[in-house]
Amino acid sequence: MVHSVFSLRSLLYVAYAVMLTVVLLYVRFPGEKFKDYCEKRIERLVPGSTCTIEEIAYRFPSSAAFANIHVTRTIDEQDSDMVVLRLSVTPEPLQFWRAFTLHGEMYSGLFTAGLDVDSKTQQFHLTAIHVEGLEVGKLAEGIGLADRKISGVFAFKGDYQAASNHPNDGVGTGEVEVVNGSIGLLQPILALSTIEFEKLTVGVSRQNGVIRLVDGKLVGQELSADFAGEMRLTSPLLQSSVLLSGYLAPDEVFLRDHPREQQFVQRLLQRYKVTVLPFKVGGTVQRPLFRFST
């Protein structure tokens, strides 16, 4: 009698092997060596950094969970510390080694994304990236921008793709939104040492190490602005160059309450023969320089 290869006994053996694999993954999930590999990999992605991961664990049925990922650097004699509180990586069914779903938490915000890895072309693609509820002030401190007050709630959606061996040299697009925010200024603008705003939105795209900003809008009580420009990325990020231009419109009530600034604004409008104030921003992320100019 010929037994089928799909006999009950064969199925039981397969089921036993799968269950044994799951148990071994749970009990003996790759420990210090795997953690060291992940830490060294992140350090190569962020030159001059030190990475520590508190814990890597297996989560049934197939997720890897990372807890408290710290990436520390020293910038201008100040320590910065980027922290991802938690990150889970889950393979998609039927695409186990190619497609994954990412979920995480950092700076009081949540993020999700799809990750597609193409081993043939050595490319990866982050799709449907969603970030919401992230505290801008904590993020600014994390990258070392601690010399002025910045606040707000950050959201982002977009995508990004790059070569696996050059993850920082990719291309991507997205939309940024910050609500209920404030930006401390290095020098006052129209007597304001801080710009407070209800909403800031801007479209972003990245290619060849340049982030382009389009259709930027800032809406605040004292002033509103439209802007566009670019940021040329360098390492460290704070030394990246910034070039923005746009138009600023002070609120009429604010100008009535500040007659000296109102006179100054009127002179600029007459000089440039416009109805809103043209401005430019240059310098670096750490030291942006603002001026009224066409």
CSV table of C-alpha atoms in Angstrom, one decimal:
chain,number,residue,atom,x,y,z
A,1,MET,CA,0.0,0.0,0.0
A,2,VAL,CA,1.4,3.4,-0.9
A,3,HIS,CA,1.0,6.1,1.7
A,4,SER,CA,0.2,9.7,0.6
A,5,VAL,CA,2.9,12.3,1.4
A,6,PHE,CA,0.2,14.3,2.9
A,7,SER,CA,-0.7,11.7,5.5
A,8,LEU,CA,-1.9,12.6,9.0
A,9,ARG,CA,1.5,11.5,10.4
A,10,SER,CA,3.4,13.8,8.0
A,11,LEU,CA,1.2,16.8,8.9
A,12,LEU,CA,1.7,16.1,12.6
A,13,TYR,CA,5.5,16.1,12.0
A,14,VAL,CA,5.3,19.4,10.2
A,15,ALA,CA,3.1,20.9,12.9
A,16,TYR,CA,5.5,19.7,15.5
A,17,ALA,CA,8.5,21.2,13.7
A,18,VAL,CA,6.7,24.6,13.3
A,19,MET,CA,5.7,24.7,17.0
A,20,LEU,CA,9.3,23.7,18.0
A,21,THR,CA,10.7,26.6,15.9
A,22,VAL,CA,8.2,29.0,17.4
A,23,VAL,CA,9.2,27.9,21.0
A,24,LEU,CA,12.9,28.1,20.2
A,25,LEU,CA,12.4,31.6,18.8
A,26,TYR,CA,10.5,32.7,21.9
A,27,VAL,CA,12.9,31.1,24.4
A,28,ARG,CA,16.2,31.6,22.5
A,29,PHE,CA,15.5,34.6,20.3
A,30,PRO,CA,18.9,35.9,19.0
A,31,GLY,CA,20.5,37.6,22.0
A,32,GLU,CA,23.6,39.7,22.5
A,33,LYS,CA,25.2,38.9,19.1
A,34,PHE,CA,22.1,40.0,17.2
A,35,LYS,CA,21.7,43.0,19.4
A,36,ASP,CA,25.3,44.0,18.8
A,37,TYR,CA,24.8,43.6,15.1
A,38,CYS,CA,21.8,45.9,15.1
A,39,GLU,CA,23.6,48.5,17.2
A,40,LYS,CA,26.7,48.5,14.9
A,41,ARG,CA,24.4,48.7,11.8
A,42,ILE,CA,22.7,51.9,13.2
A,43,GLU,CA,26.1,53.4,14.1
A,44,ARG,CA,27.2,53.0,10.5
A,45,LEU,CA,24.1,54.7,9.3
A,46,VAL,CA,24.7,57.7,11.7
A,47,PRO,CA,28.4,58.5,11.6
A,48,GLY,CA,29.9,59.5,14.9
A,49,SER,CA,27.1,58.0,16.9
A,50,THR,CA,26.8,55.4,19.6
A,51,CYS,CA,23.7,53.2,19.6
A,52,THR,CA,22.3,51.1,22.5
A,53,ILE,CA,19.3,48.9,22.4
A,54,GLU,CA,17.9,47.9,25.7
A,55,GLU,CA,16.0,44.8,24.6
A,56,ILE,CA,15.1,42.8,21.5
A,57,ALA,CA,12.4,40.2,22.0
A,58,TYR,CA,10.2,37.8,19.9
A,59,ARG,CA,6.5,38.4,19.9
A,60,PHE,CA,4.1,35.7,18.8
A,61,PRO,CA,3.5,34.8,16.1
A,62,SER,CA,6.3,36.4,14.1
A,63,SER,CA,7.3,39.9,15.2
A,64,ALA,CA,10.6,41.2,16.5
A,65,ALA,CA,10.2,43.9,19.2
A,66,PHE,CA,12.9,46.5,20.0
A,67,ALA,CA,12.7,48.6,23.2
A,68,ASN,CA,14.5,51.8,24.0
A,69,ILE,CA,16.8,52.4,21.0
A,70,HIS,CA,19.2,55.3,21.9
A,71,VAL,CA,21.4,57.0,19.3
A,72,THR,CA,23.8,59.4,21.0
A,73,ARG,CA,26.2,61.9,19.5
A,74,THR,CA,28.2,64.9,20.7
A,75,ILE,CA,27.6,68.1,18.6
A,76,ASP,CA,29.5,71.3,19.5
A,77,GLU,CA,30.4,69.8,22.9
A,78,GLN,CA,26.7,69.1,23.5
A,79,ASP,CA,25.3,65.6,23.8
A,80,SER,CA,22.3,64.7,21.7
A,81,ASP,CA,20.2,61.6,22.2
A,82,MET,CA,17.6,60.3,19.7
A,83,VAL,CA,15.3,57.8,21.4
A,84,VAL,CA,12.9,55.3,19.8
A,85,LEU,CA,10.8,54.0,22.7
A,86,ARG,CA,9.6,50.9,20.9
A,87,LEU,CA,9.7,49.4,17.4
A,88,SER,CA,8.1,46.2,16.1
A,89,VAL,CA,8.9,44.6,12.8
A,90,THR,CA,6.3,42.1,11.4
A,91,PRO,CA,6.7,40.1,8.2
A,92,GLU,CA,3.8,40.1,5.8
A,93,PRO,CA,2.2,36.7,5.1
A,94,LEU,CA,3.4,35.0,1.9
A,95,GLN,CA,6.2,37.6,1.6
A,96,PHE,CA,8.2,36.7,4.7
A,97,TRP,CA,11.6,37.9,3.7
A,98,ARG,CA,10.5,40.8,1.5
A,99,ALA,CA,7.6,42.8,3.0
A,100,PHE,CA,7.3,44.0,6.6
A,101,THR,CA,5.1,46.3,8.6
A,102,LEU,CA,6.7,48.7,11.1
A,103,HIS,CA,5.0,50.1,14.2
A,104,GLY,CA,6.7,52.3,16.7
A,105,GLU,CA,6.7,55.1,19.3
A,106,MET,CA,9.0,58.0,19.9
A,107,TYR,CA,8.7,61.4,21.6
A,108,SER,CA,5.1,60.7,22.6
A,109,GLY,CA,4.2,60.1,19.0
A,110,LEU,CA,3.3,57.0,17.0
A,111,PHE,CA,4.6,55.9,13.5
A,112,THR,CA,3.7,53.2,11.1
A,113,ALA,CA,5.1,52.2,7.6
A,114,GLY,CA,5.4,49.4,5.2
A,115,LEU,CA,8.9,48.1,4.3
A,116,ASP,CA,9.6,46.4,1.0
A,117,VAL,CA,13.1,44.9,0.6
A,118,ASP,CA,14.2,43.8,-2.9
A,119,SER,CA,17.3,41.6,-2.6
A,120,LYS,CA,17.8,41.4,-6.3
A,121,THR,CA,18.2,45.2,-6.8
A,122,GLN,CA,19.5,45.8,-3.3
A,123,GLN,CA,16.9,48.4,-2.7
A,124,PHE,CA,14.4,49.1,0.0
A,125,HIS,CA,11.1,51.1,-0.1
A,126,LEU,CA,9.3,52.6,2.9
A,127,THR,CA,5.7,53.1,2.0
A,128,ALA,CA,2.7,54.7,3.6
A,129,ILE,CA,4.8,56.3,6.3
A,130,HIS,CA,2.5,57.9,8.9
A,131,VAL,CA,3.8,59.8,11.9
A,132,GLU,CA,1.4,61.6,14.3
A,133,GLY,CA,1.5,63.2,17.8
A,134,LEU,CA,5.3,63.6,17.9
A,135,GLU,CA,6.5,66.4,20.3
A,136,VAL,CA,8.7,68.7,18.3
A,137,GLY,CA,10.5,70.1,21.3
A,138,LYS,CA,11.7,66.6,22.3
A,139,LEU,CA,12.8,65.9,18.7
A,140,ALA,CA,14.7,69.2,18.5
A,141,GLU,CA,16.6,68.3,21.7
A,142,GLY,CA,17.2,64.8,20.4
A,143,ILE,CA,19.1,66.2,17.3
A,144,GLY,CA,21.0,68.7,19.5
A,145,LEU,CA,19.0,71.8,18.9
A,146,ALA,CA,18.7,72.8,22.5
A,147,ASP,CA,19.7,76.5,22.5
A,148,ARG,CA,16.3,77.9,21.8
A,149,LYS,CA,12.7,76.9,22.6
A,150,ILE,CA,10.8,75.0,19.9
A,151,SER,CA,7.4,73.3,20.5
A,152,GLY,CA,4.5,71.8,18.6
A,153,VAL,CA,2.8,68.6,17.6
A,154,PHE,CA,4.3,67.0,14.5
A,155,ALA,CA,2.7,64.8,11.8
A,156,PHE,CA,4.0,63.4,8.5
A,157,LYS,CA,2.9,61.2,5.7
A,158,GLY,CA,4.9,60.1,2.7
A,159,ASP,CA,7.3,57.5,1.3
A,160,TYR,CA,11.1,56.9,0.8
A,161,GLN,CA,13.3,54.5,-1.1
A,162,ALA,CA,17.1,54.0,-1.3
A,163,ALA,CA,19.8,51.5,-2.0
A,164,SER,CA,20.3,49.1,1.0
A,165,ASN,CA,24.0,49.9,1.2
A,166,HIS,CA,23.4,53.7,1.0
A,167,PRO,CA,20.2,54.3,3.0
A,168,ASN,CA,20.9,58.0,3.5
A,169,ASP,CA,21.1,58.8,-0.2
A,170,GLY,CA,17.5,58.0,-1.3
A,171,VAL,CA,14.5,59.8,-2.7
A,172,GLY,CA,11.2,60.5,-1.1
A,173,THR,CA,8.2,62.8,-0.9
A,174,GLY,CA,5.8,63.7,1.8
A,175,GLU,CA,3.8,66.3,3.7
A,176,VAL,CA,4.6,67.9,7.1
A,177,GLU,CA,2.2,69.4,9.5
A,178,VAL,CA,2.9,71.0,12.9
A,179,VAL,CA,0.1,72.4,15.0
A,180,ASN,CA,0.1,74.5,18.2
A,181,GLY,CA,3.7,75.4,17.8
A,182,SER,CA,6.3,78.0,18.6
A,183,ILE,CA,9.8,78.8,17.4
A,184,GLY,CA,12.3,80.8,19.5
A,185,LEU,CA,14.3,83.2,17.3
A,186,LEU,CA,18.0,84.0,17.5
A,187,GLN,CA,17.1,87.7,16.7
A,188,PRO,CA,13.7,89.4,17.1
A,189,ILE,CA,11.5,89.8,14.1
A,190,LEU,CA,9.1,92.8,14.4
A,191,ALA,CA,9.8,92.8,18.1
A,192,LEU,CA,8.9,89.2,18.4
A,193,SER,CA,11.4,86.9,20.1
A,194,THR,CA,9.2,83.9,19.5
A,195,ILE,CA,6.8,83.1,16.7
A,196,GLU,CA,3.7,81.3,17.8
A,197,PHE,CA,1.5,79.6,15.3
A,198,GLU,CA,-1.6,77.5,15.1
A,199,LYS,CA,-0.6,75.5,12.0
A,200,LEU,CA,2.4,75.1,9.8
A,201,THR,CA,2.3,72.9,6.6
A,202,VAL,CA,4.8,72.2,3.9
A,203,GLY,CA,5.4,69.7,1.1
A,204,VAL,CA,8.8,68.0,1.1
A,205,SER,CA,10.8,66.0,-1.4
A,206,ARG,CA,14.3,64.6,-1.1
A,207,GLN,CA,16.8,63.8,-3.9
A,208,ASN,CA,20.6,63.9,-4.2
A,209,GLY,CA,21.0,65.0,-0.5
A,210,VAL,CA,18.7,68.0,-0.9
A,211,ILE,CA,15.3,68.4,0.8
A,212,ARG,CA,13.1,70.8,-1.2
A,213,LEU,CA,10.2,72.6,0.6
A,214,VAL,CA,7.2,73.7,-1.4
A,215,ASP,CA,3.9,75.4,-0.7
A,216,GLY,CA,4.9,76.2,2.9
A,217,LYS,CA,2.3,78.0,5.0
A,218,LEU,CA,2.4,79.3,8.6
A,219,VAL,CA,-0.7,80.7,10.3
A,220,GLY,CA,-0.3,82.5,13.6
A,221,GLN,CA,-1.9,85.2,15.6
A,222,GLU,CA,0.8,87.9,15.2
A,223,LEU,CA,1.7,87.0,11.6
A,224,SER,CA,1.3,84.6,8.7
A,225,ALA,CA,3.7,83.5,6.0
A,226,ASP,CA,4.1,81.6,2.7
A,227,PHE,CA,7.5,80.1,1.9
A,228,ALA,CA,9.5,77.7,-0.2
A,229,GLY,CA,13.2,76.7,-0.4
A,230,GLU,CA,15.6,73.9,0.3
A,231,MET,CA,17.9,72.3,2.9
A,232,ARG,CA,21.2,70.7,1.7
A,233,LEU,CA,21.9,67.8,4.1
A,234,THR,CA,25.3,67.3,5.7
A,235,SER,CA,26.5,65.5,8.8
A,236,PRO,CA,25.8,66.5,11.5
A,237,LEU,CA,22.3,67.6,10.6
A,238,LEU,CA,22.6,70.9,12.5
A,239,GLN,CA,25.2,72.1,10.0
A,240,SER,CA,23.0,71.5,7.0
A,241,SER,CA,22.5,74.7,4.9
A,242,VAL,CA,19.1,76.3,4.7
A,243,LEU,CA,17.8,78.7,2.0
A,244,LEU,CA,14.2,79.9,2.2
A,245,SER,CA,12.3,82.7,0.7
A,246,GLY,CA,8.7,83.9,1.0
A,247,TYR,CA,6.3,86.6,2.1
A,248,LEU,CA,5.3,87.6,5.6
A,249,ALA,CA,2.0,89.3,6.6
A,250,PRO,CA,1.8,90.8,10.1
A,251,ASP,CA,-1.6,90.8,11.7
A,252,GLU,CA,-3.3,94.3,11.6
A,253,VAL,CA,-4.2,94.1,15.3
A,254,PHE,CA,-0.7,93.3,16.2
A,255,LEU,CA,0.6,96.3,14.2
A,256,ARG,CA,-1.9,98.7,15.8
A,257,ASP,CA,-0.6,97.5,19.2
A,258,HIS,CA,3.0,98.1,18.1
A,259,PRO,CA,3.2,101.5,16.4
A,260,ARG,CA,6.9,101.4,16.0
A,261,GLU,CA,6.8,98.1,14.1
A,262,GLN,CA,3.8,99.4,12.1
A,263,GLN,CA,5.9,102.3,10.8
A,264,PHE,CA,8.8,100.0,10.0
A,265,VAL,CA,6.5,97.7,8.0
A,266,GLN,CA,5.1,100.6,6.1
A,267,ARG,CA,8.5,101.8,5.1
A,268,LEU,CA,9.5,98.3,3.9
A,269,LEU,CA,6.3,98.0,1.9
A,270,GLN,CA,6.9,101.3,0.2
A,271,ARG,CA,10.5,100.4,-0.5
A,272,TYR,CA,9.7,97.1,-2.2
A,273,LYS,CA,6.4,98.3,-3.7
A,274,VAL,CA,4.5,95.3,-2.4
A,275,THR,CA,1.6,94.5,-0.1
A,276,VAL,CA,3.3,91.8,2.0
A,277,LEU,CA,6.8,91.7,3.3
A,278,PRO,CA,9.4,89.6,1.3
A,279,PHE,CA,11.9,87.7,3.3
A,280,LYS,CA,14.8,85.3,3.0
A,281,VAL,CA,16.4,82.8,5.5
A,282,GLY,CA,19.9,81.5,5.0
A,283,GLY,CA,22.6,79.9,7.1
A,284,THR,CA,22.3,76.5,8.8
A,285,VAL,CA,19.7,74.6,10.8
A,286,GLN,CA,21.5,75.5,14.0
A,287,ARG,CA,22.0,79.2,13.0
A,288,PRO,CA,19.4,80.4,10.5
A,289,LEU,CA,19.7,84.1,9.5
A,290,PHE,CA,16.5,86.0,8.7
A,291,ARG,CA,16.3,89.2,6.7
A,292,PHE,CA,13.7,91.2,4.8
A,293,SER,CA,14.7,91.1,1.2
A,294,THR,CA,13.3,90.4,-2.3
